[in-house]
Coordinates of C-alpha atoms and ligand atoms in Angstrom, one line a residue:
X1 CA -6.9 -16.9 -5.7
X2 CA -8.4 -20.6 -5.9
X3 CA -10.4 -23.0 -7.8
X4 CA -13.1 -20.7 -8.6
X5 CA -10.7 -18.1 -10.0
X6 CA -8.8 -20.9 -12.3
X7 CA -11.9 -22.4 -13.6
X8 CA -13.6 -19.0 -14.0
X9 CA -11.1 -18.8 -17.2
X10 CA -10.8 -22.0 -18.4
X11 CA -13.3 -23.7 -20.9
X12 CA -15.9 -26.4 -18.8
X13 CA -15.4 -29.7 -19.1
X14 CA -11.8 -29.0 -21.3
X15 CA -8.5 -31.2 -20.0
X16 CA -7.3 -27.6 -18.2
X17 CA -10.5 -28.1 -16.3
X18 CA -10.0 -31.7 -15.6
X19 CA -6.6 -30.8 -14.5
X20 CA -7.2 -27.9 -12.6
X21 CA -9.6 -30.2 -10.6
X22 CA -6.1 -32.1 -9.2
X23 CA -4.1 -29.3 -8.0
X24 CA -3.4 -29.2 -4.0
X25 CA -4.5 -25.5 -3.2
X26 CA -2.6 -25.7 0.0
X27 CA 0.8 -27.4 -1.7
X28 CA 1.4 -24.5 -4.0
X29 CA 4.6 -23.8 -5.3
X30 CA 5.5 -20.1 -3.9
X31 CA 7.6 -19.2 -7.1
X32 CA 7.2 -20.3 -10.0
X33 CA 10.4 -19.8 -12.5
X34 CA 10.6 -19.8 -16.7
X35 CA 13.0 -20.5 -19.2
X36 CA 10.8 -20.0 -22.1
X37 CA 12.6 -21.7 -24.9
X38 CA 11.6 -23.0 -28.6
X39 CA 10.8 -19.8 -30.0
X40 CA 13.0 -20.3 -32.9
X41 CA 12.5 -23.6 -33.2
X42 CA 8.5 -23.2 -33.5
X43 CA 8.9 -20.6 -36.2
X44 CA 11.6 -23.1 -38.3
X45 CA 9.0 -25.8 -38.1
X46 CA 6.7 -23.7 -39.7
X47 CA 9.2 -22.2 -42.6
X48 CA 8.7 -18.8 -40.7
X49 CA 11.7 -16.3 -39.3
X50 CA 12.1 -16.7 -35.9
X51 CA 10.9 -13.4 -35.1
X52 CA 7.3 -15.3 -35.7
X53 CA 8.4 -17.1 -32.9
X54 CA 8.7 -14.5 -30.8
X55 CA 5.8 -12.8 -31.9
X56 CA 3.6 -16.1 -31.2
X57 CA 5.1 -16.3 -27.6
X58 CA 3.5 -13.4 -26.3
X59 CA 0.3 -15.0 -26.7
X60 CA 1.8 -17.9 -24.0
X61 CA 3.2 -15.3 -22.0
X62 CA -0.8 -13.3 -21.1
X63 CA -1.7 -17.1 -20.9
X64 CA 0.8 -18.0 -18.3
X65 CA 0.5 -14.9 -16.4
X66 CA -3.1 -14.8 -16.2
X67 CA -3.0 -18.2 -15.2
X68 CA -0.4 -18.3 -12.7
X69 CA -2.3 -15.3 -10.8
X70 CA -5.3 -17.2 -11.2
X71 CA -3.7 -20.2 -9.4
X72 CA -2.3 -18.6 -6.7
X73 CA 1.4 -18.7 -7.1
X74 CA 3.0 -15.5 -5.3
X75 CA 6.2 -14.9 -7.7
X76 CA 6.1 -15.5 -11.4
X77 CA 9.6 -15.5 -13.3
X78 CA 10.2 -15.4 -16.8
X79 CA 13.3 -15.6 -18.8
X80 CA 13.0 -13.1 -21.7
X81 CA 16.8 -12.0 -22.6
X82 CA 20.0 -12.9 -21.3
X83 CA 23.0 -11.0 -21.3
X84 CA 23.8 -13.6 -23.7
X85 CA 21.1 -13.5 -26.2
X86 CA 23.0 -10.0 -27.7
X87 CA 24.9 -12.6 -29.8
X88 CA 22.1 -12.9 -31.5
X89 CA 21.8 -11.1 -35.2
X90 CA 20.3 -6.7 -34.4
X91 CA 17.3 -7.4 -36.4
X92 CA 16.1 -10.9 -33.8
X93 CA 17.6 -8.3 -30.7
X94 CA 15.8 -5.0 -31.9
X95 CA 12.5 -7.1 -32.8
X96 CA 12.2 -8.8 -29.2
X97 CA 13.0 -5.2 -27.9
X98 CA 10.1 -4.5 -30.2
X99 CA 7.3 -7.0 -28.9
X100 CA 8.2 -5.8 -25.3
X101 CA 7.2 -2.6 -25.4
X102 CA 4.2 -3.5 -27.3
X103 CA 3.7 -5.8 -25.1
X104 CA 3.6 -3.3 -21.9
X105 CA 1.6 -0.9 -23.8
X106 CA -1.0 -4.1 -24.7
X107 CA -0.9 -5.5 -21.0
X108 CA -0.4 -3.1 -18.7
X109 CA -4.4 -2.6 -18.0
X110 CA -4.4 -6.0 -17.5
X111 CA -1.7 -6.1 -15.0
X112 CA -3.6 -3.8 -13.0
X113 CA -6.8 -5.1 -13.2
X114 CA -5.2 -8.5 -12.3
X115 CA -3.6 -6.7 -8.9
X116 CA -0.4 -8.0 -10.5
X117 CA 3.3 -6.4 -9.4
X118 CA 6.2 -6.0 -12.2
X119 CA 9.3 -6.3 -11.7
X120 CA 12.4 -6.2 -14.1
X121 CA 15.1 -8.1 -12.7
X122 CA 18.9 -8.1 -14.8
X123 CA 20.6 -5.0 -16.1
X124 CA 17.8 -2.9 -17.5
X125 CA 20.2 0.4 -17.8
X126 CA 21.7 -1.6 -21.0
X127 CA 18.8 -1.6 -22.9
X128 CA 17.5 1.7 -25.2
X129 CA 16.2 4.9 -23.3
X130 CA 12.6 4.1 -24.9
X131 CA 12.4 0.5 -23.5
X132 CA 13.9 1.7 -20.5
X133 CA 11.0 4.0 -19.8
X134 CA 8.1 1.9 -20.8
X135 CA 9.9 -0.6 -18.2
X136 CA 10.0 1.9 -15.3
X137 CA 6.6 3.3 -16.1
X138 CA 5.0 -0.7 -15.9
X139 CA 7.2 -1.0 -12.3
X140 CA 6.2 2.1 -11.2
X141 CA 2.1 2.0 -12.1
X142 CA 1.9 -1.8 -10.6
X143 CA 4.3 -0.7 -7.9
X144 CA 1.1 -1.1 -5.1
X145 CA -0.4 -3.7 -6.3
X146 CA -0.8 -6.6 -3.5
X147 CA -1.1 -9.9 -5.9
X148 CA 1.0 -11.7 -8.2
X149 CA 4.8 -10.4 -8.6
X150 CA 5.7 -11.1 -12.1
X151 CA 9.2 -10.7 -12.5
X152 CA 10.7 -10.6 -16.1
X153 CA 14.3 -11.1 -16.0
X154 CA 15.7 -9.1 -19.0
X155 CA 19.1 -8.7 -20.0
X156 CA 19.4 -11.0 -17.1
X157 CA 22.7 -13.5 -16.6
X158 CA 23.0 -15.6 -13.0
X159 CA 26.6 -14.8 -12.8
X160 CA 26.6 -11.3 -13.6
X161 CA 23.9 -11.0 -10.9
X162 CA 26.4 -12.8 -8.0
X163 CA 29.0 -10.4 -9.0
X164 CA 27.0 -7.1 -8.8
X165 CA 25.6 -8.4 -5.5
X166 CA 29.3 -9.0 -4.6
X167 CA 30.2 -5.5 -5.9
X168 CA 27.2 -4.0 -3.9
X169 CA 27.8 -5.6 -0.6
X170 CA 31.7 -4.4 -0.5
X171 CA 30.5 -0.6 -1.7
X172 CA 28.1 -1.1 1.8
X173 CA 30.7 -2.3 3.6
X174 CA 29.4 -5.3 5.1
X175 CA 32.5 -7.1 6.7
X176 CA 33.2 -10.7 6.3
X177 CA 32.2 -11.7 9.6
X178 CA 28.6 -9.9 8.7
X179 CA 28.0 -12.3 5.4
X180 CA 26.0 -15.0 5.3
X181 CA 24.1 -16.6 3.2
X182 CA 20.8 -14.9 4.3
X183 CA 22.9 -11.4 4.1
X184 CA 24.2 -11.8 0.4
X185 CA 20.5 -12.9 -0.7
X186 CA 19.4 -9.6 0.3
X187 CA 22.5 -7.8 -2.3
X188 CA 20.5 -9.7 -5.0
X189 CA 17.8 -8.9 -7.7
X190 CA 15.7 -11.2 -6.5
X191 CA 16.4 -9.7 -2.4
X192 CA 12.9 -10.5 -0.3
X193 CA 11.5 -12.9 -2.5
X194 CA 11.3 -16.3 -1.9
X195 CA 13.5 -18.6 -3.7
X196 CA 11.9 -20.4 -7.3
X197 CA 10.6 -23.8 -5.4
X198 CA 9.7 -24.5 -9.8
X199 CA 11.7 -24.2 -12.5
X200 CA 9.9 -24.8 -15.8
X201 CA 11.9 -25.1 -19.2
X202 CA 10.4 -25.3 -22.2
X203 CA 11.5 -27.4 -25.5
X204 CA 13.1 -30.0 -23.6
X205 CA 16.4 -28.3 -23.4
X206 CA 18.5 -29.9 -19.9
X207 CA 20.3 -26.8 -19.1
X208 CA 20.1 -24.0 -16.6
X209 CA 21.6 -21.0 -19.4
X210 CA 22.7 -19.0 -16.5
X211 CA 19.0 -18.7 -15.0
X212 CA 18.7 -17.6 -11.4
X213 CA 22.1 -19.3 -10.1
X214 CA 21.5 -18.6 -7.0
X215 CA 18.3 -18.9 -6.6
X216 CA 17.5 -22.1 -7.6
X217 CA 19.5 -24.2 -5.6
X218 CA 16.9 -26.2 -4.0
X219 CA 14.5 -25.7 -6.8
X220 CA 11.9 -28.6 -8.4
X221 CA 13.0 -28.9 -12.1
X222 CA 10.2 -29.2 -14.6
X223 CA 11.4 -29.8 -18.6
X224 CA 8.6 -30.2 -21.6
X225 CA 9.0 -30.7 -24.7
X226 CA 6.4 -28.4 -25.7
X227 CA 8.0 -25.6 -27.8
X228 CA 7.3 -22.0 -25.7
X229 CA 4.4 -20.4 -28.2
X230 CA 2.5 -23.6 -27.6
X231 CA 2.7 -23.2 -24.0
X232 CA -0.4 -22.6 -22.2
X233 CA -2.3 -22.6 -18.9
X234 CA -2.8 -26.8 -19.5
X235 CA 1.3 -27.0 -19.2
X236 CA 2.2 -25.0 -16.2
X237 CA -1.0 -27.1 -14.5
X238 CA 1.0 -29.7 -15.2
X239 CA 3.8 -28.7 -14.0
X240 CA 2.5 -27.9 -11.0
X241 CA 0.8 -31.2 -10.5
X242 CA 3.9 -32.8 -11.5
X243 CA 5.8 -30.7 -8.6
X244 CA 3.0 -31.2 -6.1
X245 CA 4.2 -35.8 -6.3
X246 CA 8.1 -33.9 -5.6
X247 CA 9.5 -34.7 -2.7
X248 CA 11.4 -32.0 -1.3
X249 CA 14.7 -32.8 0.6
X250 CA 16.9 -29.8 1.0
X251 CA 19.5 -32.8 2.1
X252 CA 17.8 -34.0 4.4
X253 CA 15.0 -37.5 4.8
X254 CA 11.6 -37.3 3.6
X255 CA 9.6 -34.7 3.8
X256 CA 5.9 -33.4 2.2
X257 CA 6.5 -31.0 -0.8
X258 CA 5.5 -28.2 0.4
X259 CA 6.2 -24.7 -0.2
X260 CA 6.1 -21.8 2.5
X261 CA 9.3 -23.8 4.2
Ligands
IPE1 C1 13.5 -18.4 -26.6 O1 13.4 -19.0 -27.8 C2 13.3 -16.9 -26.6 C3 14.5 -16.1 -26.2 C4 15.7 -16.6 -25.9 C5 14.4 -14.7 -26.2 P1 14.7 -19.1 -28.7 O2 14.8 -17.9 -29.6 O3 15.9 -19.4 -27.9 O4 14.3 -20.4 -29.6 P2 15.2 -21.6 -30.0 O5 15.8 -22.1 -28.8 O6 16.2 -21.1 -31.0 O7 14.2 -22.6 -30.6
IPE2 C1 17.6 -19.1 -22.5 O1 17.4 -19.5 -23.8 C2 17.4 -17.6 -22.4 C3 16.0 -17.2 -22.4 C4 15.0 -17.9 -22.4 C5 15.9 -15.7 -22.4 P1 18.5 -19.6 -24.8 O2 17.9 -20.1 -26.0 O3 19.2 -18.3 -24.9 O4 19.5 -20.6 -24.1 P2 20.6 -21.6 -24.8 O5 21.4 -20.8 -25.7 O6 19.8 -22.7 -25.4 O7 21.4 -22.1 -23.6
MG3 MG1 16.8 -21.1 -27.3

């Protein structure tokens, strides 16, 4: 993917363009990581329930995933449903449940055409048999696909993750003086993928909510105040260019932000 694949989507002579025109093909960030956010918030502002909010951030999600393939970024993220977010009132939980299957059913052609690879990272045996299926049946249809992953981390929680991995690596029997750090990557959700080198939250929220603990411990944070449904290919350019003037440490001096360490 390149210029010519962005711009082949975006409107000429629009700000995306303009912006598009900026990005460092060769400074990509490898992952790119989501906390999509304001849902609720987006619907309040406009006396609607918050479902409407969640209905209207599907529309952000196509946009983001087209986008992100189009750019060129290798793993795509996004934070749907924590383990926490069952605190939230059936009728929300069951309607989000709701919008992703329609969702699959809606996108699934697209993924395919768009060489895309999902993935559901988290604790998908939780959720209903139905959803369950429609999950597998996206994973396993995309499952040779060669472009973007998309990972959607549902039912997902960063802690819950370090202790399966911890649980899974003891029923392997790796011995202590087998574990490193390398080792117990591989026991996670997340095992052969790069690590996020962007994190992107939406609705200007400063907190990690149990995202991708591990994962993100070198990662290039990236907080908007635009509210998740208004999110759109213009914002994650921006992130991007924003991540591309980083300077990437990883403790040590100066050194070019680059991805593909
Ligand atoms: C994010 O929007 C969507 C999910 C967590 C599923 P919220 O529903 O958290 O929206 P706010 O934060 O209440 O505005
Ligand atoms: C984070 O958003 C979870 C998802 C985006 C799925 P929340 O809205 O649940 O997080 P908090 O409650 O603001 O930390
Ligand atoms: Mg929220």
């Amino acid at each position: 993917m390149s210029l010519q694949d962005l711009l082949a989507v975006l409107p000429a002579g629009s700000p995306e363009e303009a912006l598009a025109r900026q990005v460092n093909f060769d400074r990509l960030p490898e992952h790119v990581a989501v906390i999509m956010d304001g849902n609720g918030r987006w619907a309040a502002q406009r006396h609607l329930p918050r479902v409407e909010g969640h209905r209207a951030g599907i529309e952000s999600v196509r946009d983001v995933v087209e986008g992100s393939a189009r750019v060129g970024i290798k793993v795509l993220t996004l934070y749907a449903f924590s383990v926490e977010n069952w605190k939230r009132p059936a009728m929300e939980v069951s309607t989000l449940m709701a919008l992703l299957k329609r969702y699959l059913r809606l996108e699934l052609n697209t993924l395919l055409r768009n060489n895309i690879r999902f993935r559901v990272i988290g604790r998908p045996e939780d959720l209903a048999p139905d959803i369950q299926r429609e999950l597998a049946d996206a994973e396993e249809k995309t499952a040779a696909n060669t472009g973007m992953l998309f990972n959607i981390a549902l039912n997902y929680g960063g802690r819950a993750e370090i202790v399966e991995a911890a649980k899974r690596l003891l029923a392997a029997g790796v011995r202590p003086d087998e574990l490193d750090e390398q080792r117990f990557s591989g026991f996670l959700y997340t095992a052969g993928q790069p690590d996020p080198d962007l994190l992107i939250r939406t609705s200007g929220e400063m907190r990690v909510s149990n995202f991708l603990l591990w994962q993100i411990a070198y990662a290039e944070i990236w907080v908007t105040e635009t509210l998740w449904p208004d999110f759109r290919k213009r914002h994650l350019l921006e992130a991007i260019l924003a991540y591309q003037k980083r300077e990437r440490r990883y403790g040590g001096i100066k050194q070019p932000a680059v991805a593909g360490r």
